[in-house]
XYZ file of C-alpha atoms in Angstrom:
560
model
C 24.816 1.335 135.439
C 26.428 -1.596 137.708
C 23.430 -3.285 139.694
C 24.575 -2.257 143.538
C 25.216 -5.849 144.384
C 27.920 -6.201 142.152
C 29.733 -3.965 144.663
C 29.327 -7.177 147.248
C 31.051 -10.057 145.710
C 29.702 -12.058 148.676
C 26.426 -11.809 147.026
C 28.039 -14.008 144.531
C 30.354 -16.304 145.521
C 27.571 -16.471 149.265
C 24.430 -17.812 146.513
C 26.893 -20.490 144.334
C 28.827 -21.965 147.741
C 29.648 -25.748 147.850
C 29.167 -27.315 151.110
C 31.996 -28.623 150.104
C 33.950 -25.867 150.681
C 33.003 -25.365 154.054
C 35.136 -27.441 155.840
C 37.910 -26.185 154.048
C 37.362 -22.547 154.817
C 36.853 -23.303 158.518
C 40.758 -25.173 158.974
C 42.013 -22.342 156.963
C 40.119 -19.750 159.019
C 41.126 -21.091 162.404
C 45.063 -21.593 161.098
C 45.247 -18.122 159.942
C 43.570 -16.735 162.459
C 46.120 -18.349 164.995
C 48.577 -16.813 162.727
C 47.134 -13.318 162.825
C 46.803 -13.009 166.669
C 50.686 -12.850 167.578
C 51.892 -11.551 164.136
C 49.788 -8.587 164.334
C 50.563 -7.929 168.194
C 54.165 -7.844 166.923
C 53.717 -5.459 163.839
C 51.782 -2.900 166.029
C 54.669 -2.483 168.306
C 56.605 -1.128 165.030
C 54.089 1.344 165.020
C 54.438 1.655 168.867
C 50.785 1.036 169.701
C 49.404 -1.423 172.083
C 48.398 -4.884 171.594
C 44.796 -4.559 171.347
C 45.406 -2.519 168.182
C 46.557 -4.818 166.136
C 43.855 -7.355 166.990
C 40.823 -4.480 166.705
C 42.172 -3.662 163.328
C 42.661 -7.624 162.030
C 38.980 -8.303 162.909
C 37.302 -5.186 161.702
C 39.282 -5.362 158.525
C 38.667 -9.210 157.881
C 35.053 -8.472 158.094
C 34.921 -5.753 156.106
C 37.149 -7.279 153.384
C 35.186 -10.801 153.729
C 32.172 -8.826 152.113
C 33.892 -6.930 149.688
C 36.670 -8.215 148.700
C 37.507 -9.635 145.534
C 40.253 -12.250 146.174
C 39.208 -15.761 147.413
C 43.087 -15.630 149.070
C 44.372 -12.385 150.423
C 44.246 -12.132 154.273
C 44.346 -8.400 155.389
C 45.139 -6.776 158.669
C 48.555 -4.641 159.751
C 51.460 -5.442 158.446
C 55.466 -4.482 159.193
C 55.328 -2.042 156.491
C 52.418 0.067 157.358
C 53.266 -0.022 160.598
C 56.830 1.562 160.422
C 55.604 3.819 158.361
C 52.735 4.914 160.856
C 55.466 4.529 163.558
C 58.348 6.722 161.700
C 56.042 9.259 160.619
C 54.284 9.966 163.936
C 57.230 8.791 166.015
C 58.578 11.959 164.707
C 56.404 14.039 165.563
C 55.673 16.179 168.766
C 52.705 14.536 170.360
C 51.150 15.008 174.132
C 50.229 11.344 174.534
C 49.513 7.664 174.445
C 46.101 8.960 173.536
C 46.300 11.606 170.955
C 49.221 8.819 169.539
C 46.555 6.342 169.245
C 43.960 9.125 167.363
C 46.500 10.287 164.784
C 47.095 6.706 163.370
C 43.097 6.000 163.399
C 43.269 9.246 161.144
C 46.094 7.799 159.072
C 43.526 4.636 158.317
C 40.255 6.916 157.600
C 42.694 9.122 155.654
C 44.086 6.319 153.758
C 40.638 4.541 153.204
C 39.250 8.141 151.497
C 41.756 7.854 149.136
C 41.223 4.656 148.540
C 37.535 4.957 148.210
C 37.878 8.245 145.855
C 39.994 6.494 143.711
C 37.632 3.930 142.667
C 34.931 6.542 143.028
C 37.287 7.417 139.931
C 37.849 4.338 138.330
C 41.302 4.508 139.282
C 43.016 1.012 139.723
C 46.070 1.289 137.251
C 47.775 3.429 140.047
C 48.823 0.139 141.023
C 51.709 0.742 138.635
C 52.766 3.740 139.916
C 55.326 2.613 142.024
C 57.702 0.287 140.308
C 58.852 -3.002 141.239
C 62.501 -1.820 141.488
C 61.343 0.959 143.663
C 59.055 -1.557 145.751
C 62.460 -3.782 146.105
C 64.376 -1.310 147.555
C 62.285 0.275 149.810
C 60.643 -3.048 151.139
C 64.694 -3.715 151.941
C 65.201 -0.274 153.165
C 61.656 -0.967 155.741
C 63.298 -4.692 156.730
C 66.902 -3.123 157.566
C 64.563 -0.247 160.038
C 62.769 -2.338 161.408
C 65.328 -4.796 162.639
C 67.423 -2.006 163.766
C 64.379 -1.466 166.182
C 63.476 -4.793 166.860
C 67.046 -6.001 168.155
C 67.064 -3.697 171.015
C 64.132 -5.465 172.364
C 65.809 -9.037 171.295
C 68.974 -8.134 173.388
C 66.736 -6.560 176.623
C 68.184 -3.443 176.003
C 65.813 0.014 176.129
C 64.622 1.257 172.796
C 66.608 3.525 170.971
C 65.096 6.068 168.424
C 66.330 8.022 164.921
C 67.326 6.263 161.561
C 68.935 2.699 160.913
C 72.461 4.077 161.611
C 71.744 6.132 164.364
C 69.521 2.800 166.438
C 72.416 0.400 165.375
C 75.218 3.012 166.798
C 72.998 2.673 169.947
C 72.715 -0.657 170.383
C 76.279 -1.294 169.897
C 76.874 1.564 172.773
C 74.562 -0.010 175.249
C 75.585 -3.482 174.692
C 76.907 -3.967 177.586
C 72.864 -3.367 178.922
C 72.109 -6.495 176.935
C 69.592 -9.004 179.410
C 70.940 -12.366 178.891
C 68.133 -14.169 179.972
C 65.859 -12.508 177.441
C 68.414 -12.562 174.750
C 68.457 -16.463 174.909
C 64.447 -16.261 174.828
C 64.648 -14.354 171.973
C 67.519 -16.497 170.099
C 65.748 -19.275 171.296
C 62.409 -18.164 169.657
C 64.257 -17.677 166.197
C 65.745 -20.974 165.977
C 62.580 -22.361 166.471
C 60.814 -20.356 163.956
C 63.562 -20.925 161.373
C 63.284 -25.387 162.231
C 59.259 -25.512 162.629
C 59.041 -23.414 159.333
C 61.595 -25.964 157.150
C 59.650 -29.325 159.040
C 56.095 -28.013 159.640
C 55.277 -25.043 156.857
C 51.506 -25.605 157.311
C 51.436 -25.107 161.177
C 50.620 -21.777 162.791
C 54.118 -22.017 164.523
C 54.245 -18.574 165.671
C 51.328 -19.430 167.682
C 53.287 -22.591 169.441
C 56.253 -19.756 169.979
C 53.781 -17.584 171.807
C 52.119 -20.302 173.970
C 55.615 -22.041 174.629
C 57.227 -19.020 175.860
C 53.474 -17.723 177.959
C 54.261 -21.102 179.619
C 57.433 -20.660 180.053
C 57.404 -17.271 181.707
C 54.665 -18.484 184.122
C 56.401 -21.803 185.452
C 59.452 -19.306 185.982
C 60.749 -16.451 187.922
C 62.351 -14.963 184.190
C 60.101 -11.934 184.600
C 61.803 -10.618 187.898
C 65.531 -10.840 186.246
C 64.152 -8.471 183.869
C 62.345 -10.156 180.823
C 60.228 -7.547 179.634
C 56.802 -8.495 179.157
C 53.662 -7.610 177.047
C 51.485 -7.131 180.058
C 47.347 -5.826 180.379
C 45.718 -6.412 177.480
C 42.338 -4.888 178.010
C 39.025 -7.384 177.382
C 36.535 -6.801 174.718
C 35.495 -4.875 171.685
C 36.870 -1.668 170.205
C 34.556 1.412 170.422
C 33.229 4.039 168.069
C 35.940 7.000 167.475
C 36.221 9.921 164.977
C 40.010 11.090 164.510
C 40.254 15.002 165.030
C 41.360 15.933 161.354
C 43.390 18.808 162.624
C 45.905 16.430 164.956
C 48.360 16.513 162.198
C 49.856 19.321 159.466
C 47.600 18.459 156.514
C 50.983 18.250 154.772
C 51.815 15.622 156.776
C 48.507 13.476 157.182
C 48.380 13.976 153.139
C 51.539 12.560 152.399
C 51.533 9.553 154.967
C 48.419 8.558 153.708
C 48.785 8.975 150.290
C 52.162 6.634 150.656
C 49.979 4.278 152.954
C 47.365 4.308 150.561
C 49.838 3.306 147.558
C 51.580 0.789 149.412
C 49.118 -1.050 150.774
C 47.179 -1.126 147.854
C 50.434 -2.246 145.732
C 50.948 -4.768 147.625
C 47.279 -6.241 148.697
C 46.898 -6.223 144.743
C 50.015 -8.073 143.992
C 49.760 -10.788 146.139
C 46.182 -10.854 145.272
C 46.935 -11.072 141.913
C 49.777 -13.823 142.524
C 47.220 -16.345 143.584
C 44.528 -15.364 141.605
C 46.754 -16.696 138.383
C 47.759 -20.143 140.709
C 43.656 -20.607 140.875
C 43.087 -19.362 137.170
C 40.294 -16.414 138.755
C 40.496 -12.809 137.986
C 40.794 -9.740 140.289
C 38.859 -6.612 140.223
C 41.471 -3.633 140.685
C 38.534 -1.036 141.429
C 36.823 -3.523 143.326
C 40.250 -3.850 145.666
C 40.345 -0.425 145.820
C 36.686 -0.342 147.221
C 37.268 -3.127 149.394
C 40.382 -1.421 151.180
C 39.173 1.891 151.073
C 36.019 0.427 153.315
C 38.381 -1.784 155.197
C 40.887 1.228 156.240
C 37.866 3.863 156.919
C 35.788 0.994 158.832
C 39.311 0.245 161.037
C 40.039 4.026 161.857
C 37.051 4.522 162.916
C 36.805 1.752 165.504
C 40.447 2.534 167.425
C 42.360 0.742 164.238
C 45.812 1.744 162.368
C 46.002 1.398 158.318
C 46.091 -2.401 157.137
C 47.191 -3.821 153.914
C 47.773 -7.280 152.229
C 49.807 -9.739 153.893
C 51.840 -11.982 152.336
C 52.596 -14.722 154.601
C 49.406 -14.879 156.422
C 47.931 -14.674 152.336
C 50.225 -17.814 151.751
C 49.174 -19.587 155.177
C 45.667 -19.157 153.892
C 46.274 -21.010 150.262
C 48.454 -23.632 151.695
C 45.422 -24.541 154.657
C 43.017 -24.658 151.874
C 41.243 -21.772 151.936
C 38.080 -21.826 148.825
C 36.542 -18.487 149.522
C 36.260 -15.130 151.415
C 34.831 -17.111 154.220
C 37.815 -18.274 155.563
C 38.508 -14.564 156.364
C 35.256 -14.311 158.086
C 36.038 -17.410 160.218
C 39.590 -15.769 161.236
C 38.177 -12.646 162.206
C 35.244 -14.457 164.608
C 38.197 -16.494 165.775
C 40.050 -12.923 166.955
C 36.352 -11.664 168.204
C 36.275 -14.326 170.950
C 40.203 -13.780 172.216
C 39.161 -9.978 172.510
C 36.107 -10.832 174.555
C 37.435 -14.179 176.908
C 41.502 -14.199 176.532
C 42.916 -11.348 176.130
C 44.643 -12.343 179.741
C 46.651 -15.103 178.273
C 48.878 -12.709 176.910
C 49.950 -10.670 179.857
C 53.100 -13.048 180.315
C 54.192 -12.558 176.587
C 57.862 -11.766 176.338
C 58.180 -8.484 174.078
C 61.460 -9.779 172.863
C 59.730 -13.377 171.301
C 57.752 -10.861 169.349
C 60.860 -8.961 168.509
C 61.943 -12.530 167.448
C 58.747 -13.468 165.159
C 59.179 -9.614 163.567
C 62.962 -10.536 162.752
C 62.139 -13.752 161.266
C 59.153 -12.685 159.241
C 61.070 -9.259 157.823
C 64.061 -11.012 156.477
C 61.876 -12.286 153.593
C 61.510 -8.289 152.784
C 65.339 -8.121 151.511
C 64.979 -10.133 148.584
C 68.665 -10.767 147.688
C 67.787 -12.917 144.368
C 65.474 -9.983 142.987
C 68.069 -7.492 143.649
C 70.667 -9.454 141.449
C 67.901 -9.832 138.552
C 67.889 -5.984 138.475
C 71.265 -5.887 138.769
C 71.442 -7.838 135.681
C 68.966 -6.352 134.105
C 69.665 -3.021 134.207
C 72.795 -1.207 136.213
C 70.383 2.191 136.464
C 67.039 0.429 138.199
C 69.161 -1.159 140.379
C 70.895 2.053 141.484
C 67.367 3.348 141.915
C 66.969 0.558 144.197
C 70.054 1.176 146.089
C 69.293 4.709 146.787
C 65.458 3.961 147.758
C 67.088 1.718 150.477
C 69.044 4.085 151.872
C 67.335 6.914 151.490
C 65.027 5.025 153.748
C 68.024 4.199 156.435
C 69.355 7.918 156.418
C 65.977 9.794 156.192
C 62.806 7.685 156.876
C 60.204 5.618 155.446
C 58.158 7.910 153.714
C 60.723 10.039 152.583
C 62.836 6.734 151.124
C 59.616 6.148 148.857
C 59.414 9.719 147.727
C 62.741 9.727 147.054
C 62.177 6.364 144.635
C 59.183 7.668 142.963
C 61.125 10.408 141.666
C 63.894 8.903 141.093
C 61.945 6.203 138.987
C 59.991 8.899 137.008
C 63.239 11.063 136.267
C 64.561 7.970 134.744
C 61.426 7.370 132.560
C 61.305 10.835 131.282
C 65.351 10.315 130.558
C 64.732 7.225 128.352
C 61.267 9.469 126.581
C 63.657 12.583 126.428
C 66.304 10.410 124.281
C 64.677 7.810 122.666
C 66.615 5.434 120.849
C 66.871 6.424 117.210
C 67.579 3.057 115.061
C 68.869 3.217 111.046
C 67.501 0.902 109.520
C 68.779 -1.729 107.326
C 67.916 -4.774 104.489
C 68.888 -8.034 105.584
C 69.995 -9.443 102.663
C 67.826 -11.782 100.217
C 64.322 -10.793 102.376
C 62.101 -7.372 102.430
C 63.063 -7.632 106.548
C 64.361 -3.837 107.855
C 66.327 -4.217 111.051
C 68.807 -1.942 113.273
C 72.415 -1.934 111.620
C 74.130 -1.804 115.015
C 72.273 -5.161 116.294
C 72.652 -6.924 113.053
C 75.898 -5.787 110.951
C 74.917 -8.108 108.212
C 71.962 -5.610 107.557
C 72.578 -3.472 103.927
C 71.713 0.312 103.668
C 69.806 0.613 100.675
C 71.628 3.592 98.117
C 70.369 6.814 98.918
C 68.083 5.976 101.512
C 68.192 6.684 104.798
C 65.397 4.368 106.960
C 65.111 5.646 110.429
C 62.846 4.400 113.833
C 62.347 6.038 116.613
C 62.091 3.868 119.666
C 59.348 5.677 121.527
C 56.607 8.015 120.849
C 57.193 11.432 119.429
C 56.235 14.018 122.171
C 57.442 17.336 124.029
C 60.092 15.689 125.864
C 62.139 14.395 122.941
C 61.117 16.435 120.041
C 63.914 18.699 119.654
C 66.358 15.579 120.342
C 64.862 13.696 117.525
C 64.791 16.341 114.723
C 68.357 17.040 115.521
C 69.634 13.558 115.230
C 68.008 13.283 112.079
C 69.444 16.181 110.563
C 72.652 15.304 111.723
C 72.620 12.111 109.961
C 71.888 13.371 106.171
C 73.914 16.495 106.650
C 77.012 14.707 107.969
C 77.163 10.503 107.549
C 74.354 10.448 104.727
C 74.926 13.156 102.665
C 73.783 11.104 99.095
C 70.272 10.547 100.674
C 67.498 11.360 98.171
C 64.426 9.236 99.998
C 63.834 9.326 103.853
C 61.410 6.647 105.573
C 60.493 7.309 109.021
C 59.007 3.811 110.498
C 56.561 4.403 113.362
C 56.221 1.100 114.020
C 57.414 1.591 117.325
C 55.855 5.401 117.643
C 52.186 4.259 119.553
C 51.463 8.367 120.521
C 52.083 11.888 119.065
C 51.222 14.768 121.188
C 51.201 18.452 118.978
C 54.701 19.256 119.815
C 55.595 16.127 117.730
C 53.383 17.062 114.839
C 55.472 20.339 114.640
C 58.142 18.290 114.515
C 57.391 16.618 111.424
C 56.389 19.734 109.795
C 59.966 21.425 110.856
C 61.421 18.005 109.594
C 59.626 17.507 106.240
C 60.613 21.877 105.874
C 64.447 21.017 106.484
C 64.648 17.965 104.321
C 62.725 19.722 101.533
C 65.326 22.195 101.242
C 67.788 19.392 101.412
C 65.934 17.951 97.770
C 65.033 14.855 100.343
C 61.799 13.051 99.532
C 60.220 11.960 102.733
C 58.031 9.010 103.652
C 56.080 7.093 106.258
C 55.988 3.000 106.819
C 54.029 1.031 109.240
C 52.042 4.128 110.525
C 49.168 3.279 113.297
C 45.747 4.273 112.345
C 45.463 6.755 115.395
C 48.419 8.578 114.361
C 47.464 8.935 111.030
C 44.080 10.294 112.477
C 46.656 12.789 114.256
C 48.461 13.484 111.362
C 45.230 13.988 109.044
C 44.351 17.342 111.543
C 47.366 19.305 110.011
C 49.269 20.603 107.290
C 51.032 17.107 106.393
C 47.606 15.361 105.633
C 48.667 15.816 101.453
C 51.991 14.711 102.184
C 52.085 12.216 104.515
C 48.868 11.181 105.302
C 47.242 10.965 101.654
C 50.197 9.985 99.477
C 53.048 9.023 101.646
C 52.293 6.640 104.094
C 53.311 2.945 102.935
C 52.316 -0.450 104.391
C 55.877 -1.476 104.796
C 59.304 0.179 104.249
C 59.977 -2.141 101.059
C 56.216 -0.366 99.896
C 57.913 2.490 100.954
C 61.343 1.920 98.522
C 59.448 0.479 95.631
C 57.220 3.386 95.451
C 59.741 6.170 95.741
C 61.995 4.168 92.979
C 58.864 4.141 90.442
C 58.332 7.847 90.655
C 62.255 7.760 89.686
C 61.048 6.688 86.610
C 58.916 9.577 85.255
């Protein structure tokens, strides 16, 4: 049984700090943390929840994570993702007010943090491959291309629209002529200088000039009265106590959104975790991630939070400042503390459309061009899978684009299991080396043998499929075969339909005066094997080392 503090990695990495570390962790705290504050004021608005939200969530989360968290890198708080998602979802639904709005996405975080926590309860942290990267590509795309189509109303001064992509973009290019030039200049303005301070000054919390520059700006002008809409009242202090009303939402609806929350974040927190945990040469916990974010998404519901994840570029900000430990984290989330408690009024002449700007900028890293191409290469059918994630979230929605990928992704796995790849097997000439005619002509069928592998293991799926190909080939292309050699050198599993299989096959090619045999068979599948009928025949007597074993056996019983 695990001692309990090795569920707190702080009690480890806390009793072996170097001091000289510490100065380290503080610069990187204080940079991301000036990072955090306007990035996170931006993503809530996706989610269409005020300010305060996305800076109760970023501390509370930091904390929590800080203690038990695994990663000496990964900075956590909302991100564009969750939040459309959150904002989709609920933006769809029915809902009395700013209020009950505010209650349903704390749920979404406790929700999301149970799962979390009951799948480590479970031992659970290989659902991290449940989504696919190809899936993950397309709907990260599909997310970037929503949330711009909602973020460049606010760029151009123009009231929000609502729907999917195509129906926001058909309303923005209707009410065009509604576009504010003054904050459309802001906004362009606030791009340009994202896109130049990035290039010259990567290691500078630039989003945090953008936001003081245009604060300044705003209050040495008159901009606000010619319309530039502002941020406004963002009230002072900490976040309260709440517990979300379970029945605000169809449980069909709070299961799904925070099962797809759950994934997501998770997905992602772990692969950017795991990204600089090679760089450093450390190792991540998967359970102990799932503990840490199921803590950090319960402990952020329930103080007036919505559901937080990894974040990429505020992980990277904290690796390129020099961040050593989990501290650093800490230090960013004291750093958010005191704006809550003295600040919070510096906002209040914020134009929304420079965060409209900083969301643009930082989303447009979310269509990854270059990965699509490697798919495309790759493989024409992931990358339609991709395709259609993106946009089935465009036409239909965020969490229905990622449902629609996940099955997508899993029809196409049980395609390839229900026709595995069934390889005849040749000599290459002058060596006892067996390999697949087609990929190497130069390969020699042996006389009246036909050497056959099946790409894949033999289950329920692909049973039938498999015995029929096989008895295709020696009725109709190999009718002189006397000795058949089945290589499972590339069979890892047999469920019982596959073991019937065999026993149908070994029946069929029996009758056919076909001697069958086994090469290269694992030591679990002969364990299989060993629990039926075919333990004399192919267990006991049959199963070679090799295929040549195989061929030099079969061609001494010849002699007697």
């Amino acid at each position: 049984m695990k001692n309990l503090s090795s569920y707190f990695p702080i009690t480890k990495w806390a009793r072996s700090y170097n001091k000289d570390w510490l100065r380290p962790d503080i610069i990187a705290g204080i940079t991301v943390g000036a990072f955090t504050i306007p990035e996170v004021i931006a993503f809530v608005s996706l989610a269409n929840l005020p300010p305060e939200v996305g800076l109760y969530s970023a501390m509370v989360a930091l904390l929590v994570y800080m203690v038990l968290g695994s990663s000496r890198h990964l900075s956590i708080g909302p991100t564009s993702t969750l939040s459309i998602l959150v904002g989709a979802t609920l933006g769809s639904l029915a809902i009395t007010g700013a209020g009950q709005y505010l209650m349903m996405a704390s749920l979404i975080a406790v929700a999301a943090g149970a799962l979390a926590l009951i799948s480590w309860t479970l031992r659970l942290g290989f659902i991290v491959k449940f989504i696919s990267k190809t899936v993950l590509t397309g709907f990260l795309a599909g997310i970037a291309l929503f949330i711009a189509s909602g973020q460049l109303p606010k760029l151009f001064g123009i009231p929000g629209s609502s729907g999917n992509f195509f129906e926001r973009i058909y309303y923005l290019l209707m009410h065009i002529d509604q576009t504010n030039l003054y904050t459309l200049i802001i906004g362009i303005g606030g791009i340009i200088f994202l896109y130049v301070a990035t290039k010259k000054f990567p290691k500078l919390p630039n989003t945090l000039f953008l936001v003081i520059g245009s604060i300044i700006l705003i209050t040495l002008t008159n901009l606000a009265s010619l319309g530039v809409k502002l941020v406004g009242y963002i009230p002072q202090g900490l976040p309260g106590l709440i517990i979300p009303d379970p029945s605000l939402i169809d449980v069909n609806v709070l299961v799904t959104l925070a099962a797809t929350v759950f994934l997501v974040s998770y997905i992602e927190g772990y692969l950017f975790a795991e990204e600089y945990a090679a760089k450093y040469r450390y190792k991540i916990d998967g359970n102990q991630e799932l503990l840490a974010l199921g803590a950090s998404n319960v402990a952020v519901g329930l103080f007036q939070g919505l559901p937080i994840g990894g974040s990429l570029s505020r992980t990277a900000v904290n690796d390129e400042s020099g961040a050593k430990t989990q501290l650093a984290g800490g230090i960013s989330a004291l750093l958010i503390l005191l704006v809550l408690l003295f600040f919070t009024g510096i906002f209040y002449n914020l134009p929304e459309t420079i965060l409209a700007a900083i969301v643009l900028f930082v989303i447009k890293a979310l269509v990854d061009i270059p990965h699509f191409r490697s798919i495309y290469k790759f493989s024409r059918i992931e990358f339609s899978i991709a395709i259609v994630t993106l946009l089935s979230v465009l036409f239909f929605g965020a969490l229905e684009g990622i449902v629609i990928g996940v099955i997508l992704s899993i029809m196409g796995l049980i395609k390839n299991m229900y026709n595995p790849d069934i390889a005849i097997l040749g000599r290459i000439p002058g060596t006892d080396q067996f390999l697949d005619i087609r990929r190497h002509p130069e390969s020699e069928i042996i006389s009246h043998t036909l050497i056959v592998r099946v790409d894949g293991s033999q289950i329920f799926l692909n049973t039938d499929s498999v015995k029929n190909t096989i008895i295709d080939l020696v009725d109709k292309k190999y009718k002189d075969t006397k000795l058949f050699v089945l290589d499972f050198e590339a069979s890892a599993f047999i469920d019982y339909s596959g073991i019937k299989m065999l026993e149908e096959l070994n029946d069929e090619l029996k009758r056919r005066c076909i001697k069958i045999k086994a090469a290269n068979m694992h030591g679990s599948l002969r364990d299989s094997i060993r629990k039926t009928k075919l333990e004399q025949e192919i267990v006991e007597g049959e199963v070679c080392l090799s295929i040549e074993d195989c061929i030099e056996k079969w061609e001494s019983e010849q002699k007697f």
